[in-house]
Short mmCIF file of C-alpha atoms in Angstrom, two decimals:
data_model
loop_
_atom_site.label_atom_id
_atom_site.label_comp_id
_atom_site.label_asym_id
_atom_site.label_seq_id
_atom_site.Cartn_x
_atom_site.Cartn_y
_atom_site.Cartn_z
CA MET L 1478 243.19 8.24 165.54
CA ALA L 1479 241.09 11.34 166.12
CA LEU L 1480 240.30 10.09 169.63
CA LEU L 1481 244.01 9.64 170.38
CA ILE L 1482 244.81 13.13 169.13
CA SER L 1483 241.99 14.52 171.27
CA LEU L 1484 243.28 12.72 174.38
CA ALA L 1485 246.84 13.86 173.69
CA ARG L 1486 245.67 17.45 173.43
CA HIS L 1487 243.63 17.05 176.62
CA PHE L 1488 246.57 15.76 178.62
CA SER L 1489 248.86 18.35 177.08
CA LEU L 1490 246.47 21.11 178.11
CA LYS L 1491 246.13 19.62 181.59
CA ARG L 1492 249.91 19.45 181.93
CA LEU L 1493 250.21 23.08 180.79
CA LEU L 1494 247.60 24.23 183.32
CA LEU L 1495 249.33 22.36 186.14
CA ARG L 1496 252.69 23.83 185.21
CA THR L 1497 251.21 27.32 185.02
CA LEU L 1498 249.57 26.89 188.43
CA GLY L 1499 252.82 25.59 189.86
CA ALA L 1500 254.72 28.58 188.47
CA ILE L 1501 252.22 31.02 189.99
CA LEU L 1502 252.33 29.31 193.39
CA SER L 1503 256.12 29.32 193.30
CA ALA L 1504 256.15 33.01 192.40
CA GLN L 1505 253.74 33.73 195.27
CA ALA L 1506 255.96 31.84 197.71
CA ILE L 1507 259.07 33.69 196.54
CA THR L 1508 257.25 37.03 196.83
CA LEU L 1509 256.09 36.22 200.37
CA ILE L 1510 259.62 35.24 201.41
CA ILE L 1511 261.07 38.44 199.97
CA LEU L 1512 258.43 40.55 201.72
CA GLN L 1513 259.11 38.85 205.04
CA VAL L 1514 262.83 39.62 204.68
CA ILE L 1515 261.97 43.23 203.84
CA SER L 1516 259.60 43.35 206.83
CA ARG L 1517 262.35 42.34 209.24
CA GLN L 1518 264.67 44.96 207.83
CA ARG L 1519 262.18 47.81 207.79
CA LYS L 1520 261.19 47.33 211.44
CA ARG L 1521 264.49 49.01 212.29
CA TYR L 1522 263.38 52.15 210.47
CA LEU L 1523 259.72 52.38 211.41
CA PRO L 1524 259.00 55.71 213.18
CA GLN L 1525 258.64 55.25 216.94
CA GLY L 1526 256.50 57.65 218.96
CA GLY L 1527 256.29 61.33 218.21
CA PHE L 1528 252.99 61.26 216.31
CA PRO L 1529 250.42 64.02 216.93
CA HIS L 1530 247.73 63.29 219.50
CA THR L 1531 245.27 65.33 221.51
CA ARG L 1532 242.83 65.19 224.42
CA PHE L 1533 239.07 65.28 224.04
CA ALA L 1534 236.39 66.44 226.45
CA GLU L 1535 233.94 63.87 227.75
CA ILE L 1536 230.55 64.13 226.06
CA THR L 1537 227.11 63.18 227.34
CA ILE L 1538 224.47 61.14 225.54
CA GLY L 1539 221.44 60.80 227.82
CA GLN L 1540 222.66 58.97 230.93
CA ASP L 1541 225.92 57.89 229.31
CA HIS L 1542 229.24 59.74 229.28
CA LEU L 1543 231.70 59.00 226.47
CA GLN L 1544 235.44 59.65 226.44
CA LEU L 1545 237.50 59.32 223.23
CA TYR L 1546 241.19 58.30 223.37
CA ASP L 1547 243.88 58.54 220.70
CA TYR L 1548 246.97 57.97 222.89
CA GLY L 1549 247.67 54.75 224.74
CA ARG L 1550 249.33 56.20 227.81
CA ASP L 1551 246.29 58.35 228.58
CA LEU L 1552 244.01 55.36 228.03
CA TYR L 1553 245.99 53.00 230.25
CA ASP L 1554 246.06 55.51 233.11
CA ASP L 1555 242.27 55.75 233.02
CA MET L 1556 241.83 51.99 232.65
CA LEU L 1557 244.00 51.34 235.72
CA ALA L 1558 242.08 54.00 237.66
CA ALA L 1559 238.82 52.28 236.72
CA ILE L 1560 240.21 48.92 237.86
CA ASP L 1561 241.23 50.46 241.20
CA SER L 1562 237.70 51.85 241.66
CA ALA L 1563 236.01 48.45 241.19
CA GLN L 1564 233.62 47.32 243.92
CA GLU L 1565 232.06 44.14 242.47
CA THR L 1566 233.36 42.93 239.11
CA ILE L 1567 236.17 43.44 236.62
CA TYR L 1568 236.01 41.93 233.13
CA LEU L 1569 239.19 42.28 231.06
CA GLU L 1570 239.54 40.85 227.54
CA SER L 1571 242.59 41.48 225.35
CA TYR L 1572 243.81 39.91 222.13
CA ILE L 1573 247.46 40.62 223.04
CA TRP L 1574 248.79 41.19 226.56
CA LYS L 1575 252.53 41.83 226.69
CA ASP L 1576 254.88 40.87 229.53
CA ASP L 1577 256.37 44.36 229.94
CA SER L 1578 255.94 47.29 232.33
CA VAL L 1579 252.43 48.09 231.05
CA GLY L 1580 251.30 44.46 231.01
CA ARG L 1581 252.69 43.82 234.49
CA ALA L 1582 250.99 46.95 235.86
CA PHE L 1583 247.60 45.67 234.69
CA LYS L 1584 248.28 42.25 236.16
CA GLU L 1585 249.34 43.70 239.53
CA HIS L 1586 246.27 45.96 239.77
CA LEU L 1587 243.96 43.06 238.93
CA ILE L 1588 245.57 40.80 241.52
CA ARG L 1589 245.26 43.49 244.16
CA LYS L 1590 241.54 43.98 243.49
CA ALA L 1591 240.94 40.21 243.49
CA GLU L 1592 242.59 40.01 246.91
CA GLU L 1593 240.15 42.69 248.08
CA GLY L 1594 237.24 40.44 247.12
CA VAL L 1595 236.33 41.84 243.70
CA ALA L 1596 235.32 39.17 241.17
CA VAL L 1597 238.00 39.43 238.45
CA TYR L 1598 237.63 37.66 235.10
CA VAL L 1599 240.31 37.71 232.41
CA ILE L 1600 240.27 36.52 228.77
CA PHE L 1601 243.18 36.55 226.33
CA ASP L 1602 243.81 34.76 223.07
CA TRP L 1603 246.17 31.77 223.29
CA PHE L 1604 247.51 32.03 219.73
CA ALA L 1605 248.13 35.80 219.82
CA ASN L 1606 250.17 35.42 223.00
CA LEU L 1607 252.37 32.48 222.00
CA VAL L 1608 255.47 34.67 222.24
CA VAL L 1609 254.53 35.90 225.72
CA PRO L 1610 256.41 33.96 228.44
CA ARG L 1611 254.31 31.19 229.97
CA LYS L 1612 255.10 32.39 233.48
CA PHE L 1613 253.40 35.74 232.83
CA LYS L 1614 250.19 33.97 231.78
CA ILE L 1615 249.87 32.23 235.14
CA PHE L 1616 247.51 33.99 237.56
CA PRO L 1617 246.70 33.35 241.23
CA PRO L 1618 243.55 31.31 241.93
CA THR L 1619 241.73 34.48 243.05
CA ILE L 1620 241.45 35.46 239.37
CA HIS L 1621 239.26 33.59 236.89
CA VAL L 1622 241.17 33.11 233.61
CA LEU L 1623 240.09 31.96 230.16
CA GLN L 1624 243.02 31.43 227.81
CA TYR L 1625 240.90 31.19 224.68
CA GLN L 1626 242.14 28.56 222.23
CA ALA L 1627 240.40 28.28 218.86
CA LEU L 1628 241.29 24.66 218.08
CA ARG L 1629 241.11 22.57 221.24
CA TYR L 1630 240.48 19.12 219.78
CA PRO L 1631 241.53 17.43 216.51
CA TRP L 1632 237.97 17.32 215.16
CA HIS L 1633 237.77 21.12 215.39
CA LEU L 1634 239.93 21.19 212.24
CA PHE L 1635 236.85 20.16 210.28
CA ASP L 1636 234.66 23.00 211.59
CA PRO L 1637 235.51 26.38 209.95
CA ARG L 1638 233.80 28.21 212.82
CA ARG L 1639 236.52 26.95 215.16
CA TYR L 1640 239.28 28.89 213.40
CA ALA L 1641 238.12 32.22 214.86
CA LEU L 1642 240.55 34.04 217.14
CA ASP L 1643 239.40 36.30 219.97
CA HIS L 1644 240.41 39.70 218.59
CA ARG L 1645 238.30 41.72 221.05
CA LYS L 1646 239.61 44.32 223.51
CA LEU L 1647 237.31 45.11 226.45
CA LEU L 1648 237.49 46.30 230.02
CA VAL L 1649 234.25 46.54 232.02
CA VAL L 1650 234.14 47.54 235.68
CA ASP L 1651 231.02 46.94 237.82
CA GLY L 1652 228.92 46.89 234.65
CA THR L 1653 228.92 50.71 234.62
CA ILE L 1654 232.31 51.66 233.13
CA GLY L 1655 233.35 50.11 229.84
CA PHE L 1656 236.34 50.52 227.53
CA ILE L 1657 236.31 49.33 223.91
CA GLY L 1658 238.57 49.90 220.91
CA GLY L 1659 241.71 48.85 219.12
CA TYR L 1660 244.28 49.00 221.91
CA ASN L 1661 245.95 45.83 223.11
CA ILE L 1662 247.99 45.93 226.33
CA GLY L 1663 251.71 46.70 226.10
CA GLU L 1664 254.44 49.34 226.11
CA THR L 1665 254.57 49.64 222.32
CA TYR L 1666 250.90 50.52 222.16
CA ALA L 1667 251.24 53.11 224.94
CA THR L 1668 253.39 55.56 222.99
CA SER L 1669 254.41 54.21 219.55
CA TRP L 1670 251.11 53.15 217.92
CA ARG L 1671 248.24 55.47 216.99
CA ASP L 1672 245.01 53.76 217.94
CA THR L 1673 241.53 54.70 219.07
CA HIS L 1674 239.57 53.62 222.12
CA LEU L 1675 236.35 54.70 223.82
CA ARG L 1676 235.20 54.77 227.45
CA ILE L 1677 231.51 54.55 228.27
CA ARG L 1678 230.30 55.49 231.75
CA GLY L 1679 226.65 54.72 232.27
CA PRO L 1680 223.91 52.21 231.42
CA ALA L 1681 225.33 51.40 227.94
CA ALA L 1682 228.38 49.82 229.59
CA ALA L 1683 226.11 46.95 230.64
CA ASP L 1684 225.94 45.84 227.00
CA LEU L 1685 229.74 45.49 226.97
CA ALA L 1686 229.58 43.57 230.25
CA GLN L 1687 226.97 41.17 228.87
CA SER L 1688 229.02 40.66 225.72
CA PHE L 1689 231.96 39.60 227.88
CA VAL L 1690 229.75 37.31 229.95
CA ASP L 1691 228.26 35.69 226.84
CA PHE L 1692 231.72 34.97 225.40
CA TRP L 1693 232.98 33.61 228.73
CA ASN L 1694 229.98 31.35 229.27
CA GLN L 1695 230.21 30.00 225.72
CA HIS L 1696 233.78 28.76 226.24
CA VAL L 1697 233.94 27.47 229.81
CA PRO L 1698 232.40 24.42 231.56
CA ALA L 1699 228.93 24.92 233.02
CA HIS L 1700 230.18 25.11 236.62
CA GLU L 1701 232.52 28.02 235.74
CA ARG L 1702 229.91 30.21 234.08
CA ILE L 1703 229.18 33.75 235.25
CA THR L 1704 225.66 33.97 236.66
CA ARG L 1705 225.65 37.71 237.39
CA ARG L 1706 223.57 39.76 234.97
CA HIS L 1707 223.84 43.50 234.57
CA PRO L 1708 220.59 45.45 233.96
CA ARG L 1709 220.35 46.46 230.30
CA CYS L 1710 218.06 48.71 228.31
CA PHE L 1711 217.35 49.50 224.68
CA ASN L 1712 219.34 52.52 223.53
CA PRO L 1713 218.84 53.58 219.90
CA LEU L 1714 221.82 55.94 220.08
CA ILE L 1715 224.49 53.52 221.36
CA ASN L 1716 224.56 49.97 220.02
CA VAL L 1717 227.11 47.21 220.54
CA ARG L 1718 227.77 45.03 217.49
CA GLY L 1719 229.63 41.77 218.00
CA THR L 1720 230.63 39.03 215.58
CA SER L 1721 230.37 35.39 216.64
CA ALA L 1722 231.78 32.67 214.44
CA MET L 1723 230.05 29.90 216.40
CA ARG L 1724 226.65 31.56 215.99
CA LEU L 1725 227.41 32.65 212.41
CA MET L 1726 226.63 36.27 213.29
CA PHE L 1727 228.62 38.97 211.47
CA PRO L 1728 226.76 42.27 211.94
CA ILE L 1729 229.76 44.66 211.85
CA ARG L 1730 230.32 44.31 208.10
CA ASP L 1731 226.59 44.83 207.46
CA MET L 1732 226.62 47.86 209.79
CA TYR L 1733 229.39 49.46 207.71
CA ILE L 1734 227.65 48.77 204.39
CA GLU L 1735 224.31 50.14 205.60
CA ALA L 1736 225.91 53.32 206.97
CA ILE L 1737 227.97 53.84 203.80
CA ASP L 1738 224.86 53.42 201.64
CA ARG L 1739 223.11 56.16 203.65
CA ALA L 1740 225.99 58.68 203.43
CA GLN L 1741 225.18 61.97 201.70
CA LYS L 1742 228.09 64.27 202.63
CA PHE L 1743 231.26 62.53 203.76
CA ILE L 1744 232.78 59.26 204.96
CA TYR L 1745 235.99 59.42 207.00
CA LEU L 1746 237.28 55.89 207.45
CA THR L 1747 240.40 54.84 209.37
CA ASN L 1748 241.53 51.22 209.30
CA ALA L 1749 244.75 49.39 210.09
CA TYR L 1750 244.25 46.59 207.55
CA PHE L 1751 242.02 47.75 204.70
CA VAL L 1752 241.32 44.66 202.58
CA PRO L 1753 237.55 44.92 201.99
CA ASP L 1754 235.42 42.41 200.13
CA SER L 1755 233.95 43.44 196.79
CA ILE L 1756 230.52 44.37 198.19
CA LEU L 1757 231.89 46.72 200.84
CA LEU L 1758 234.34 48.24 198.36
CA ASP L 1759 231.56 48.70 195.81
CA ALA L 1760 229.52 50.55 198.46
CA LEU L 1761 232.42 52.96 199.05
CA LYS L 1762 232.91 53.52 195.31
CA ALA L 1763 229.19 54.09 194.78
CA ALA L 1764 229.20 56.70 197.57
CA ALA L 1765 232.12 58.54 195.94
CA ARG L 1766 230.39 58.48 192.55
CA ARG L 1767 227.23 60.04 193.95
CA GLY L 1768 229.25 62.97 195.31
CA VAL L 1769 230.09 61.84 198.84
CA ASP L 1770 233.57 62.88 200.04
CA VAL L 1771 235.04 59.43 200.79
CA GLU L 1772 238.41 59.56 202.54
CA ILE L 1773 240.34 56.51 203.73
CA LEU L 1774 243.29 56.67 206.14
CA VAL L 1775 245.59 53.65 206.41
CA PRO L 1776 249.11 53.07 207.77
CA TRP L 1777 251.64 53.31 204.96
CA MET L 1778 253.80 50.74 206.77
CA SER L 1779 251.97 48.60 209.32
CA ASN L 1780 253.27 45.72 211.42
CA HIS L 1781 251.99 43.25 208.76
CA ILE L 1782 253.72 43.82 205.43
CA ILE L 1783 251.52 41.30 203.59
CA ALA L 1784 248.41 43.20 204.69
CA ASP L 1785 250.03 46.41 203.42
CA TRP L 1786 250.51 44.96 199.95
CA LEU L 1787 247.02 43.47 199.84
CA CYS L 1788 245.64 46.85 200.90
CA ARG L 1789 247.57 48.68 198.16
CA SER L 1790 246.19 46.37 195.51
CA HIS L 1791 242.88 48.23 195.99
CA PHE L 1792 244.31 51.73 195.63
CA SER L 1793 243.97 52.12 191.84
CA GLU L 1794 240.35 51.03 191.99
CA CYS L 1795 239.64 53.43 194.87
CA LEU L 1796 241.40 56.41 193.31
CA LYS L 1797 239.73 55.94 189.93
CA ALA L 1798 236.34 55.93 191.67
CA GLY L 1799 237.10 59.26 193.37
CA ILE L 1800 238.00 57.92 196.81
CA ARG L 1801 240.82 59.86 198.49
CA VAL L 1802 243.50 57.71 200.11
CA PHE L 1803 245.92 58.88 202.82
CA GLY L 1804 248.98 57.04 204.10
CA TYR L 1805 249.75 57.54 207.80
CA ARG L 1806 253.48 57.92 208.55
CA HIS L 1807 253.45 55.94 211.83
CA MET L 1808 251.89 52.64 212.81
CA LEU L 1809 248.12 53.23 212.75
CA HIS L 1810 246.02 50.50 214.39
CA ALA L 1811 242.63 52.25 214.71
CA LYS L 1812 239.37 50.80 213.37
CA THR L 1813 236.94 53.73 213.14
CA CYS L 1814 234.58 55.54 210.83
CA THR L 1815 232.40 58.64 211.02
CA ILE L 1816 229.76 59.70 208.51
CA ASP L 1817 227.84 62.92 207.84
CA GLY L 1818 228.40 64.40 211.30
CA GLU L 1819 225.86 61.96 212.79
CA TRP L 1820 227.12 58.36 212.79
CA SER L 1821 230.35 56.86 214.18
CA THR L 1822 231.81 53.48 215.02
CA ILE L 1823 234.81 52.54 217.15
CA GLY L 1824 235.95 49.01 217.85
CA THR L 1825 238.22 46.08 217.15
CA ALA L 1826 237.14 45.04 213.63
CA ASN L 1827 239.43 45.60 210.68
CA LEU L 1828 237.98 45.75 207.18
CA ASP L 1829 239.33 42.40 206.06
CA ARG L 1830 237.95 38.89 205.80
CA LEU L 1831 239.26 37.77 209.20
CA SER L 1832 237.36 40.52 210.98
CA SER L 1833 234.29 40.50 208.73
CA ILE L 1834 233.44 36.78 208.81
CA GLY L 1835 236.19 35.20 210.89
CA ASN L 1836 237.42 36.38 214.27
CA TYR L 1837 235.41 37.40 217.30
CA GLU L 1838 235.13 41.20 217.11
CA ILE L 1839 233.21 43.98 218.82
CA ASN L 1840 232.33 47.52 217.74
CA VAL L 1841 230.15 50.21 219.22
CA GLU L 1842 227.86 52.16 216.88
CA ILE L 1843 226.92 55.67 218.00
CA TYR L 1844 224.43 58.20 216.67
CA ASN L 1845 225.51 61.53 218.13
CA GLY L 1846 226.65 64.82 216.61
CA ASP L 1847 229.04 65.74 219.42
CA LEU L 1848 231.00 62.50 219.19
CA ALA L 1849 230.90 62.63 215.38
CA ARG L 1850 232.48 66.10 215.49
CA GLN L 1851 235.25 64.79 217.75
CA MET L 1852 235.81 61.95 215.32
CA GLU L 1853 236.04 64.45 212.45
CA VAL L 1854 238.59 66.50 214.39
CA LEU L 1855 240.61 63.36 215.10
CA PHE L 1856 240.55 62.32 211.44
CA LYS L 1857 241.73 65.74 210.26
CA TYR L 1858 244.35 65.80 213.01
CA ASP L 1859 245.67 62.42 211.83
CA LYS L 1860 245.89 63.71 208.27
CA THR L 1861 248.53 66.21 209.42
CA ASN L 1862 250.80 63.16 209.85
CA ALA L 1863 249.84 61.57 206.53
CA PHE L 1864 250.31 62.13 202.80
CA GLU L 1865 247.66 61.90 200.11
CA LEU L 1866 248.14 59.35 197.37
CA ARG L 1867 247.51 60.73 193.89
CA LEU L 1868 246.34 58.54 191.03
CA GLU L 1869 248.92 59.90 188.59
CA ASP L 1870 251.73 59.11 191.03
CA TRP L 1871 250.37 55.69 191.96
CA GLU L 1872 250.04 54.68 188.32
CA GLN L 1873 253.79 55.27 187.89
CA ARG L 1874 254.81 52.59 190.40
CA PRO L 1875 257.36 50.05 189.06
CA TRP L 1876 256.26 47.01 187.08
CA TYR L 1877 257.60 44.59 189.68
CA VAL L 1878 255.38 46.22 192.31
CA ARG L 1879 252.35 45.73 190.07
CA LEU L 1880 253.34 42.13 189.45
CA SER L 1881 253.74 41.46 193.18
CA GLU L 1882 250.31 42.94 193.87
CA TRP L 1883 248.79 40.72 191.18
CA LEU L 1884 250.48 37.61 192.56
CA LEU L 1885 249.34 38.32 196.12
CA ALA L 1886 245.77 39.39 195.27
CA PRO L 1887 244.37 35.81 195.62
CA LEU L 1888 245.53 35.82 199.25
CA ARG L 1889 243.00 38.52 200.18
CA PHE L 1890 240.53 35.89 201.38
CA LEU L 1891 243.09 34.73 204.00
CA THR L 1892 243.52 38.11 205.68
#
């Protein structure tokens, strides 16, 4: 009899757990559906254009010259000029490439240079460009094209490394001029999104070129590989950090943690989708507790409403640790950080799981006071278009908001 009672209790408990799990999953699904409906509605009211931006002077680090960009139109003009100046090679890699006036301009300039005999190589992510018309993604045979597709064969479903998207954004001309940052290619990004990009003129651009070549050669047949190599050198002041799912290399996250652990004065961090793992978040909190001025700037309403809610689920923890949080009033897509007037990074990696240990990403890490000062100016300039979130105000948010954050928190590992 005792055994029967024990079994009955066991199955009763199991049934209760299953029902509880089912209720939570159902609540998560309902929350996601509601947020997607809200997302479609709010797109009509998102601010378009009109955000503050500035122009920076080019700075020199040894033999390299660095130009910082915070406005897409300025960046695109210089990228097209660089393409037009090409004599030997053009490497262009973009996560998203829109079929609009900006996208078509890039395509036309590339075709023209290919017809002149310049070796033109193009990479774009297949999944990210599903909504782009197929006709636009067709190039003449004079241009070498890699439409990167993460899952090419059924058995790739069983290899987690194969789920990585190509989230990188690069343009390298003749191995001597390189562009890297958060900007995709399209009209919206030219004037309506605040993002950050960097141009490197000089020997350090060869590292960007080789990164493109390595990615290309890894994903094409042997007879299509690029054999050209650009002379490279060791530069302790400018380092390129790239993640590779296939090689299980994820140095960008480690770069952030190491720099944060060294901070003594301030950390100014800007990120479009701030959903850090516990170790990176603990590093930021520890910095704030030892007296470092830690300031985080995120878009208050981004183009991904789920990412917004996952980001906000960290705010109480951040604010209680002494981290200052600022909400940008326009779409902010930048992925940058500057620390103590000495160290800076600009690139494509968000602070979420997809960028940290998932997608192909690339950042440049720079040790230079002049660039760091420009990054500080840019951060403070961005704050003029942002509001600071106060703990006492945030703690007063409605109960249903707290509940939604709790329900969605388990989804952090998917972002």
